[in-house]
Short mmCIF file of C-alpha atoms in Angstrom, two decimals:
data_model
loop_
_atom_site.label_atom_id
_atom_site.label_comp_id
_atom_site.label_asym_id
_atom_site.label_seq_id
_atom_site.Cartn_x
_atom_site.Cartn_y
_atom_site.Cartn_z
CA UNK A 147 228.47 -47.51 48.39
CA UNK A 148 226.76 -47.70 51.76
CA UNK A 149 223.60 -45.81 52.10
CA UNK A 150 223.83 -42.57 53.97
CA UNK A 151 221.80 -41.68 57.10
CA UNK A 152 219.25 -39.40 57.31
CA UNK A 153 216.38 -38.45 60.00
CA UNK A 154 215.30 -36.52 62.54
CA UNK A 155 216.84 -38.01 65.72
CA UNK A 156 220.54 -38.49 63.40
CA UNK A 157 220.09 -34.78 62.15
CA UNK A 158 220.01 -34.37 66.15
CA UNK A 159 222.90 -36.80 66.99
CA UNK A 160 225.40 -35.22 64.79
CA UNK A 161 224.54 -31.58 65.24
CA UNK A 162 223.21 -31.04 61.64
CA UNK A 163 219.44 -29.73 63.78
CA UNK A 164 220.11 -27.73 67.27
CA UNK A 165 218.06 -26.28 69.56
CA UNK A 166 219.32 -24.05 72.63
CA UNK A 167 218.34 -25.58 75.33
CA UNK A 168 220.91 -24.72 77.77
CA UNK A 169 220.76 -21.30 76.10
CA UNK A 170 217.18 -20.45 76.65
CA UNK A 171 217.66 -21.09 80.33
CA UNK A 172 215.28 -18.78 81.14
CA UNK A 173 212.66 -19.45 79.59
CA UNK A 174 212.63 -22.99 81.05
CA UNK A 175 213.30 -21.83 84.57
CA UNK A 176 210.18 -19.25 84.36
CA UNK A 177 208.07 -21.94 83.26
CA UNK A 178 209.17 -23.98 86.17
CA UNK A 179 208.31 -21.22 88.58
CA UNK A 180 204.93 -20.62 87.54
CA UNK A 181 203.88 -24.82 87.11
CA UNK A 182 205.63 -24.36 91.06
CA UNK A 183 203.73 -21.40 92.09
CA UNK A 184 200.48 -22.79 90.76
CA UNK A 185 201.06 -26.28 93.08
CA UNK A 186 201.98 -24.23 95.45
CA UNK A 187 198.77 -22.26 95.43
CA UNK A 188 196.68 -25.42 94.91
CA UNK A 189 198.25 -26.79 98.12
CA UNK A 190 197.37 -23.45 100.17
CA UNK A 191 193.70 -23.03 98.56
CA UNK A 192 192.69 -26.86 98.26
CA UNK A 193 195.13 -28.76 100.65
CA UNK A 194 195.38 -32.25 99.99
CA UNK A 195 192.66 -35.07 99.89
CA UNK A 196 194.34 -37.11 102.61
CA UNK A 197 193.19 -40.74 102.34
CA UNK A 198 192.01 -42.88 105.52
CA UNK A 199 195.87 -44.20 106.11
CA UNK A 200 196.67 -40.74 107.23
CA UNK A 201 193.85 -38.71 108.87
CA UNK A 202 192.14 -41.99 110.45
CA UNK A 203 188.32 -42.78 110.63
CA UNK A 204 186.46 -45.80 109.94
CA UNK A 205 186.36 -48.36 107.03
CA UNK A 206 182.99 -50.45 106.28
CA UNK A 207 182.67 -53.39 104.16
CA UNK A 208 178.92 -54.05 103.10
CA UNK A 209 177.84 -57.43 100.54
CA UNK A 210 175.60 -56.06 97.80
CA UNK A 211 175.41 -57.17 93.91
CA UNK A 212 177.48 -54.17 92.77
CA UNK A 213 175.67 -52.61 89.62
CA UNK A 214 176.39 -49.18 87.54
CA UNK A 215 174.44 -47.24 90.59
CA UNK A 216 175.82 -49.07 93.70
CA UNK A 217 178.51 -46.10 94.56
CA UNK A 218 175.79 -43.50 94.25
CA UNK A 219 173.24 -45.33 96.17
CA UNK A 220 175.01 -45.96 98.79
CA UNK A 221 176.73 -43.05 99.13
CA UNK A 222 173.41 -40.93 99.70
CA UNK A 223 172.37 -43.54 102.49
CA UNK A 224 175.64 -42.65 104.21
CA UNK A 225 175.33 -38.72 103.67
CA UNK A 226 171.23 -38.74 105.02
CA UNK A 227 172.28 -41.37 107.85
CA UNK A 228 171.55 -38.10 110.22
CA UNK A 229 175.79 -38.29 110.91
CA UNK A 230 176.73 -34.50 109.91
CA UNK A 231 179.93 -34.00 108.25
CA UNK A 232 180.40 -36.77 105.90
CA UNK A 233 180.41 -34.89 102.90
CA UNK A 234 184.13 -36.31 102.29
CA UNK A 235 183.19 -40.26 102.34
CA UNK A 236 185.05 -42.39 99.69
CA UNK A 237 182.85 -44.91 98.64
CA UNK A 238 184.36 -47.61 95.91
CA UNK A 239 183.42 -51.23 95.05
CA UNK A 240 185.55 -53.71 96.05
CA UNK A 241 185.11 -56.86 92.68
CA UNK A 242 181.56 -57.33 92.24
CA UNK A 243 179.93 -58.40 95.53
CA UNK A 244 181.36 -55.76 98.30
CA UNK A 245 181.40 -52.06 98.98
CA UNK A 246 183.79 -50.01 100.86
CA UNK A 247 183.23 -46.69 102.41
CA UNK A 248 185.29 -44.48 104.72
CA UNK A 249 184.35 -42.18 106.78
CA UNK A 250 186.08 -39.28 108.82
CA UNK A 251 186.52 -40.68 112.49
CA UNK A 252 183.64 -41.68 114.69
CA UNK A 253 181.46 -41.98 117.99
CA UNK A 254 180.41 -45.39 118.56
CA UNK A 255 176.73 -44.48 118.36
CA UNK A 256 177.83 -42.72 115.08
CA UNK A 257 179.35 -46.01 113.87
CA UNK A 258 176.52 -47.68 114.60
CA UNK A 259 173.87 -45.49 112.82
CA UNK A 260 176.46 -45.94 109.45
CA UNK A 261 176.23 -49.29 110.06
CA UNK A 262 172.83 -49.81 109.67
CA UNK A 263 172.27 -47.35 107.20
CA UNK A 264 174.47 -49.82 104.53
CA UNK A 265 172.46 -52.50 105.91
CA UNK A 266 169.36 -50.94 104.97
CA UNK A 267 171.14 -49.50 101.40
CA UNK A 268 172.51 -53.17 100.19
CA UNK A 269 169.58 -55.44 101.42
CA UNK A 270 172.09 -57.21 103.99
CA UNK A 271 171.93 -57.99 107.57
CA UNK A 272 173.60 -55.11 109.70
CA UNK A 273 175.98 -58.56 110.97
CA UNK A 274 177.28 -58.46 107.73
CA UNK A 275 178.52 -54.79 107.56
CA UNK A 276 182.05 -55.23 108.53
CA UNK A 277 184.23 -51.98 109.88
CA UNK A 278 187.66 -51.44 111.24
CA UNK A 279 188.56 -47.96 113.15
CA UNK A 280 191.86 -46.63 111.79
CA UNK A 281 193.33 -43.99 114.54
CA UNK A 282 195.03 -40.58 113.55
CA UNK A 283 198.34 -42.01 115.19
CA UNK A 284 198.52 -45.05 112.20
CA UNK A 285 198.42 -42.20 109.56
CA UNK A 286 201.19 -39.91 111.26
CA UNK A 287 203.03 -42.48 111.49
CA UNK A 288 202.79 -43.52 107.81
CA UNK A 289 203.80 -39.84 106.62
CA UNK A 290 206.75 -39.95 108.96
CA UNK A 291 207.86 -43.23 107.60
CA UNK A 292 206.87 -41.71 104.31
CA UNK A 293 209.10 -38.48 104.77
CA UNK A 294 212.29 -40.57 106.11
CA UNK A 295 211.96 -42.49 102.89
CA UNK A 296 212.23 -39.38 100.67
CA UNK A 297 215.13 -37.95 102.29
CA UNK A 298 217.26 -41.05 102.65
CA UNK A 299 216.39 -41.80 98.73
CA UNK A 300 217.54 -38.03 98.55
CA UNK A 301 220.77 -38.45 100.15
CA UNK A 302 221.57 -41.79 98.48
CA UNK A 303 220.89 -40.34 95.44
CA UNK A 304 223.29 -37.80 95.90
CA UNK A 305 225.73 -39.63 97.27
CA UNK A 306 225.37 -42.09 94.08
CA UNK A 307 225.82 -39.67 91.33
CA UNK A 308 228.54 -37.87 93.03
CA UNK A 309 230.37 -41.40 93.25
CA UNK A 310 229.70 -42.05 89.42
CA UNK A 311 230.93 -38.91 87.86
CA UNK A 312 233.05 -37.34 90.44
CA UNK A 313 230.86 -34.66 90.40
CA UNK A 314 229.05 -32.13 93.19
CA UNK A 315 227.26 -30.17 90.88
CA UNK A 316 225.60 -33.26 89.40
CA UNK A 317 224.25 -34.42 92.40
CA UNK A 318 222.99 -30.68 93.14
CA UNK A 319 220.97 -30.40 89.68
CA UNK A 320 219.32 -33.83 89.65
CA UNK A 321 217.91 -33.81 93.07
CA UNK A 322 217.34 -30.03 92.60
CA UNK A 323 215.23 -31.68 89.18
CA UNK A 324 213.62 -33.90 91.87
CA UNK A 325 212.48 -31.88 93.97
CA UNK A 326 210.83 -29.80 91.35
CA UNK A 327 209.01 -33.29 90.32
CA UNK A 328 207.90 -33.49 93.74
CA UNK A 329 206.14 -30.10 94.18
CA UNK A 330 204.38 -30.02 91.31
CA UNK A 331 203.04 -33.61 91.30
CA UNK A 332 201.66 -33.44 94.71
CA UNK A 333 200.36 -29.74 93.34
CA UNK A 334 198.48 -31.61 90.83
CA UNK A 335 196.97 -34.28 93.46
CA UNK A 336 195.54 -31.19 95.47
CA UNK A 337 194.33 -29.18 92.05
CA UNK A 338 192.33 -32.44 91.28
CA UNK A 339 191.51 -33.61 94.31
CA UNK A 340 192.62 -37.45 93.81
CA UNK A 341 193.07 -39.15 97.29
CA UNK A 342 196.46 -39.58 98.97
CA UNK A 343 197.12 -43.08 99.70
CA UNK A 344 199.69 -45.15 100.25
CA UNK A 345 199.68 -46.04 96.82
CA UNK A 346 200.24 -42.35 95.95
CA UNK A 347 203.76 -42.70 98.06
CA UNK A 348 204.54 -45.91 95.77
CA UNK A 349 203.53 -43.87 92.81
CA UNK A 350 205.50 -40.81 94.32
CA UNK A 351 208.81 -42.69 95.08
CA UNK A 352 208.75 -44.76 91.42
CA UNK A 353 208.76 -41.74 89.54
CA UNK A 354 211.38 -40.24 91.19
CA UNK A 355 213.66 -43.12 90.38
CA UNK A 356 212.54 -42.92 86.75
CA UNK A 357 213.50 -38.91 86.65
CA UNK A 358 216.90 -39.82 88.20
CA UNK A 359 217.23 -42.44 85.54
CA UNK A 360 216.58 -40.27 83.01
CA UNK A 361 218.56 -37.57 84.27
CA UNK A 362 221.55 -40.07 84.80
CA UNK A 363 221.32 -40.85 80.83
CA UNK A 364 221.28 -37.09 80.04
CA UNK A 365 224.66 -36.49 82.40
CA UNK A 366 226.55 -39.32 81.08
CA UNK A 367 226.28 -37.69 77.65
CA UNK A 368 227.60 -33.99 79.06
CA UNK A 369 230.23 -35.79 80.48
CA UNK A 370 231.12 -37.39 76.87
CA UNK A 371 231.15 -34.52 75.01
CA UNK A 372 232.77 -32.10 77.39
CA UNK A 373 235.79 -34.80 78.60
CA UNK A 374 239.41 -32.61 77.76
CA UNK A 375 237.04 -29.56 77.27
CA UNK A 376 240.70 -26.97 77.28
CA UNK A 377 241.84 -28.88 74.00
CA UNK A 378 238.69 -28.14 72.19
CA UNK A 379 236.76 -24.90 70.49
CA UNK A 380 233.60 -25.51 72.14
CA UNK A 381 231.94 -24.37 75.35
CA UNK A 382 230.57 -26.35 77.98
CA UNK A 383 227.31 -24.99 77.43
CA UNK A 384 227.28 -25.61 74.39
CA UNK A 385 228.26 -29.38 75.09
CA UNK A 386 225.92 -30.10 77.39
CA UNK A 387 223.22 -28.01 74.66
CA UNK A 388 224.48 -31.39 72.53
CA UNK A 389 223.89 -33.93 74.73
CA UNK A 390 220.43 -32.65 75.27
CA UNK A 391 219.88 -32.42 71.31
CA UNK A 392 221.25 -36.17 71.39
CA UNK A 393 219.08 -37.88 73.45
CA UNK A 394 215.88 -36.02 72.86
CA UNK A 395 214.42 -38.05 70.74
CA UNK A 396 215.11 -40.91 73.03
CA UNK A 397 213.80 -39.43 76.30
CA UNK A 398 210.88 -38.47 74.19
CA UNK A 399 209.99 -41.93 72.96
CA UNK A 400 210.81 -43.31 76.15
CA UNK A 401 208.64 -41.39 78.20
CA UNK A 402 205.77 -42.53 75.68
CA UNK A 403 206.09 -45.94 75.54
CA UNK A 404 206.20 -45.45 79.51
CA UNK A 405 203.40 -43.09 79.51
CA UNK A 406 200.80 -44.81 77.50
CA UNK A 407 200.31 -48.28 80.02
CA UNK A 408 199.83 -46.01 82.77
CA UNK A 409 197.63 -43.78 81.30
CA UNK A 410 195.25 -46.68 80.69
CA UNK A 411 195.90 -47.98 84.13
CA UNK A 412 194.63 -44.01 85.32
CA UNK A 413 191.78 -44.40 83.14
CA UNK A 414 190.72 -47.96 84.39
CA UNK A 415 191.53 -46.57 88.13
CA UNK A 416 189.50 -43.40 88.01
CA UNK A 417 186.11 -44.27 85.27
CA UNK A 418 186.26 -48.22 85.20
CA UNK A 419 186.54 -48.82 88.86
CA UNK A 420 186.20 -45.63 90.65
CA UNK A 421 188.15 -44.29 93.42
CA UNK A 422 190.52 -46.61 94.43
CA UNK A 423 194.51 -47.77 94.88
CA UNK A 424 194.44 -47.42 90.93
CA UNK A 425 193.21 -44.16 90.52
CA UNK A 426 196.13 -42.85 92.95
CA UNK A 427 198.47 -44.78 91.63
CA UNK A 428 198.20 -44.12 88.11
CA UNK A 429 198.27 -40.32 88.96
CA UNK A 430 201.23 -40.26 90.56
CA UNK A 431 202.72 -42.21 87.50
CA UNK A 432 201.17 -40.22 85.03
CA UNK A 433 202.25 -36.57 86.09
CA UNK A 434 205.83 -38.01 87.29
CA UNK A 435 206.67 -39.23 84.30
CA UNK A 436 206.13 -36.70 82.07
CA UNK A 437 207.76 -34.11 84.38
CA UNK A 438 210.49 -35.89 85.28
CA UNK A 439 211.38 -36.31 81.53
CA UNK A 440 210.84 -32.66 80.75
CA UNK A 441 213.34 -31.61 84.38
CA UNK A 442 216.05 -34.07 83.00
CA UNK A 443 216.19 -31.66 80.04
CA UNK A 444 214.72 -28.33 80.85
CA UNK A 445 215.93 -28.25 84.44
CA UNK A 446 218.83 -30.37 85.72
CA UNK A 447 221.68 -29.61 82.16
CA UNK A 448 220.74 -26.10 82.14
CA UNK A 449 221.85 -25.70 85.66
CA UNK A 450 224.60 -27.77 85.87
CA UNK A 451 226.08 -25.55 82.82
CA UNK A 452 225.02 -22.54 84.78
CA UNK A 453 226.86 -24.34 87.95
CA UNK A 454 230.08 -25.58 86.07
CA UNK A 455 230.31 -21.96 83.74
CA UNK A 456 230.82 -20.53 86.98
CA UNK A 457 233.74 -22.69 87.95
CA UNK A 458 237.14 -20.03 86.80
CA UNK A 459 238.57 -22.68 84.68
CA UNK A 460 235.70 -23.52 82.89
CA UNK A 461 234.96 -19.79 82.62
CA UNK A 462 238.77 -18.72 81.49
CA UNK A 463 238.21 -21.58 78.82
CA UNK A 464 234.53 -20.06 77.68
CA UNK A 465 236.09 -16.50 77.18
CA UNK A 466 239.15 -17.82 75.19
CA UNK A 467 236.69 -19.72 72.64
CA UNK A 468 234.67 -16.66 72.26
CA UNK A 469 237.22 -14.35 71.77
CA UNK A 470 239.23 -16.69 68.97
CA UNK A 471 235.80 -16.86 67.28
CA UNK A 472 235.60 -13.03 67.39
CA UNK A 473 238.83 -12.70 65.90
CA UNK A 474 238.14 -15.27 63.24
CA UNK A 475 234.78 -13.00 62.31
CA UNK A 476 236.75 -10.15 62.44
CA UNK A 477 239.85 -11.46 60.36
CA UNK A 478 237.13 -12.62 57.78
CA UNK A 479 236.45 -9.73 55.63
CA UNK A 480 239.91 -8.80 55.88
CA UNK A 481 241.45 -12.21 53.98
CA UNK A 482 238.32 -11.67 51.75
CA UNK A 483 238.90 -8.19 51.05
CA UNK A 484 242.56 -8.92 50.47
CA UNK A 485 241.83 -12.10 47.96
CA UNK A 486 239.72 -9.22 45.87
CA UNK A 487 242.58 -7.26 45.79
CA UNK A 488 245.15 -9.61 45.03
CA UNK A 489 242.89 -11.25 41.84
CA UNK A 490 242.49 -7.75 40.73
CA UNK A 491 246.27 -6.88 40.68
CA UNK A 492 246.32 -10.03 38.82
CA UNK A 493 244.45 -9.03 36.44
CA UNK A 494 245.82 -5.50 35.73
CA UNK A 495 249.15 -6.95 35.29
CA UNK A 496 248.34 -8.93 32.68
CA UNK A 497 249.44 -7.54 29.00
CA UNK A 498 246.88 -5.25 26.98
CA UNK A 499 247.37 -7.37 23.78
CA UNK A 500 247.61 -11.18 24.22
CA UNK A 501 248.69 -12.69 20.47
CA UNK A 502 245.90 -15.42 20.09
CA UNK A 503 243.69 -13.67 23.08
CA UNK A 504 241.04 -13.57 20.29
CA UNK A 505 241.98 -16.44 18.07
CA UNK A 506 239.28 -18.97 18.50
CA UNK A 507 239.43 -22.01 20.34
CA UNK A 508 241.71 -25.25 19.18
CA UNK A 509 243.90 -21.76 16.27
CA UNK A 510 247.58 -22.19 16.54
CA UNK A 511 249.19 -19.15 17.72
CA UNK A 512 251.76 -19.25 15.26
CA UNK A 513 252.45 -17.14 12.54
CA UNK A 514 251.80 -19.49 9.15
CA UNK A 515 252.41 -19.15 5.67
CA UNK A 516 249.74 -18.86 3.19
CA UNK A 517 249.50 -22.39 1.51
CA UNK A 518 250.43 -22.02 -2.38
CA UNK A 519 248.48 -23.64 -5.18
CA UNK A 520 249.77 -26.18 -7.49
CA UNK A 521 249.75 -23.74 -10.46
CA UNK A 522 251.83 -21.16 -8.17
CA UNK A 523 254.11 -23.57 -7.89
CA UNK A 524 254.32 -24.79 -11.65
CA UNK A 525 255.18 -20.60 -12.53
#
């Protein structure tokens, strides 16, 4: 006999564990709005820590024997230079013989003065400090190219999921799910205060193709279990509640075994090497993935049920299944209260006296003569 199943995730495949996902709605869309409200708030208050690539300034490349202190010493040589308003220079080693700093835009003199300051700093001839000026114009241009990106990805994603399961309302939740990725990532890169680079767009643009993915896997399983939904008792709620129960545990273990490289790439990026394409990168990775796994679940099903419950046939269908169940709950104590009465009749009907009703167990009910003895029969 082949061993039965038994576990967590199979308890969750067959429907033997359930939680209401889809039903608690709510709860999930509250909790959306206030991780929304709070990036949106960190976005007025803080604003984001736009990188060199979009505001423009200049970049300087100095030779120096980087050590544990380099960063900090050379940072305070740029900041007492006698150059006001450099209190937002990124300074980050570049291997283990250069440093890089970037500064807001400046004057030629300015330029100069920084220049020999991180002469002076690393012990290196001011011919040796590199720099490169990096106008305002390069950076707009990057965050237009930046924002075209997003919206075609937007619209081919769209277009994409509508194609695969001849479905609107898909394409509505998912990039709806997006979106809500978007906002509160970039609300967590101005709460922090990580620089936005063009690695944070890379970082931005991956993670939204691994929340579609996952969102994808999620939909193909509502569309499973709620195919020929008017030939069966269940809601579509309440199928798309059991898609969500099935592959929990497998969004779950994906988004770990996703999760845990680039949270050691954050942690090399922002206290190994400092500041740096790593830092933003792995940011970007970290917070996308592990919202874009909880919107593929908590965000997009629960309002594509809301969406397709709203749809009259799939409505019509909802309130026939609950009203046969209420008829069912209603019809229940009736067949049980008639099954009581029908085993009591039973039993009234049968006869007061039952011949052998008392005899005990294996007595013929029979009426038998007493045996006679051998000198009974000899008289």
């Amino acid at each position: 006999m082949a061993e039965r199943k038994t576990g967590f995730a199979h308890a969750l495949y067959t429907g033997a564990i359930s939680y209401s996902f889809v039903g608690r709605r709510k709860v999930w869309y509250i909790l959306s709005a206030v991780l929304i409200a709070i990036s949106v708030l960190g976005l007025a208050v803080r604003g984001l820590n736009l990188g060199i690539d979009f505001r423009g300034g200049v970049e300087f490349n100095a030779p120096v024997a980087v050590s544990a202190g380099t960063t900090d010493t050379v940072r305070s040589a740029v900041t007492s230079s006698g150059v006001s308003d450099l209190d937002g220079t990124e300074v980050v080693t570049v291997g283990s013989d250069y440093v890089r700093v970037q500064t807001r835009p400046l004057s030629p003199s300015e330029t100069v003065t920084i220049r020999e300051a991180l002469a002076r700093a690393t012990h290196a001839d001011s011919g040796a400090v590199t720099y490169s000026n990096v106008g305002a114009q390069w950076g707009q241009q990057i965050t237009n190219k930046g924002l075209q990106a997003l919206a075609v990805f937007l619209v081919l994603v769209m277009l994409l999921i509508w194609i695969y399961f001849r479905e609107w309302k898909m394409s509505v939740s998912a990039v709806i799910a997006m979106l809500h990725d978007i906002i509160v990532t970039v609300g967590v890169y101005a709460l922090v205060g990580f620089t936005v680079t063009p690695s944070t767009l890379i970082g931005v643009l991956t993670i939204l193709g691994y929340s579609l993915y996952d969102t994808v896997v999620v939909f193909d399983k509502v569309r499973e279990n709620t195919a020929d939904l008017n030939s069966r008792d269940i809601t579509y709620s309440e199928g798309a509640n059991r898609a969500v129960n099935q592959v929990l545990v497998r969004s779950i273990n994906t988004t770990i075994i996703g999760v845990l490289p680039v949270a050691a790439l954050l942690f090399a990026g922002a206290f190994l090497l400092g500041s740096g394409p790593l830092e933003d990168l792995g940011l970007a990775l970290f917070v996308g993935m592990i919202v874009g796994a909880y919107s593929s679940i908590f965000i997009a099903t629960p309002i594509l049920a809301q969406l397709r419950e709203r749809e009259p046939e799939v409505h019509a269908h909802t309130e026939a299944v609950l009203r046969r169940r209420a008829k069912a709950a209603q019809d229940a104590p009736k067949v049980s209260a008639q099954t009581v009465r029908t085993e009591a009749a039973g039993v009234a009907d049968l006869p007061e006296s039952v011949p052998g009703a008392d005899a005990p167990s294996g007595s013929s009910n029979r009426s038998q003569n007493p045996r006679t003895t051998r000198s009974q029969r000899k008289k």
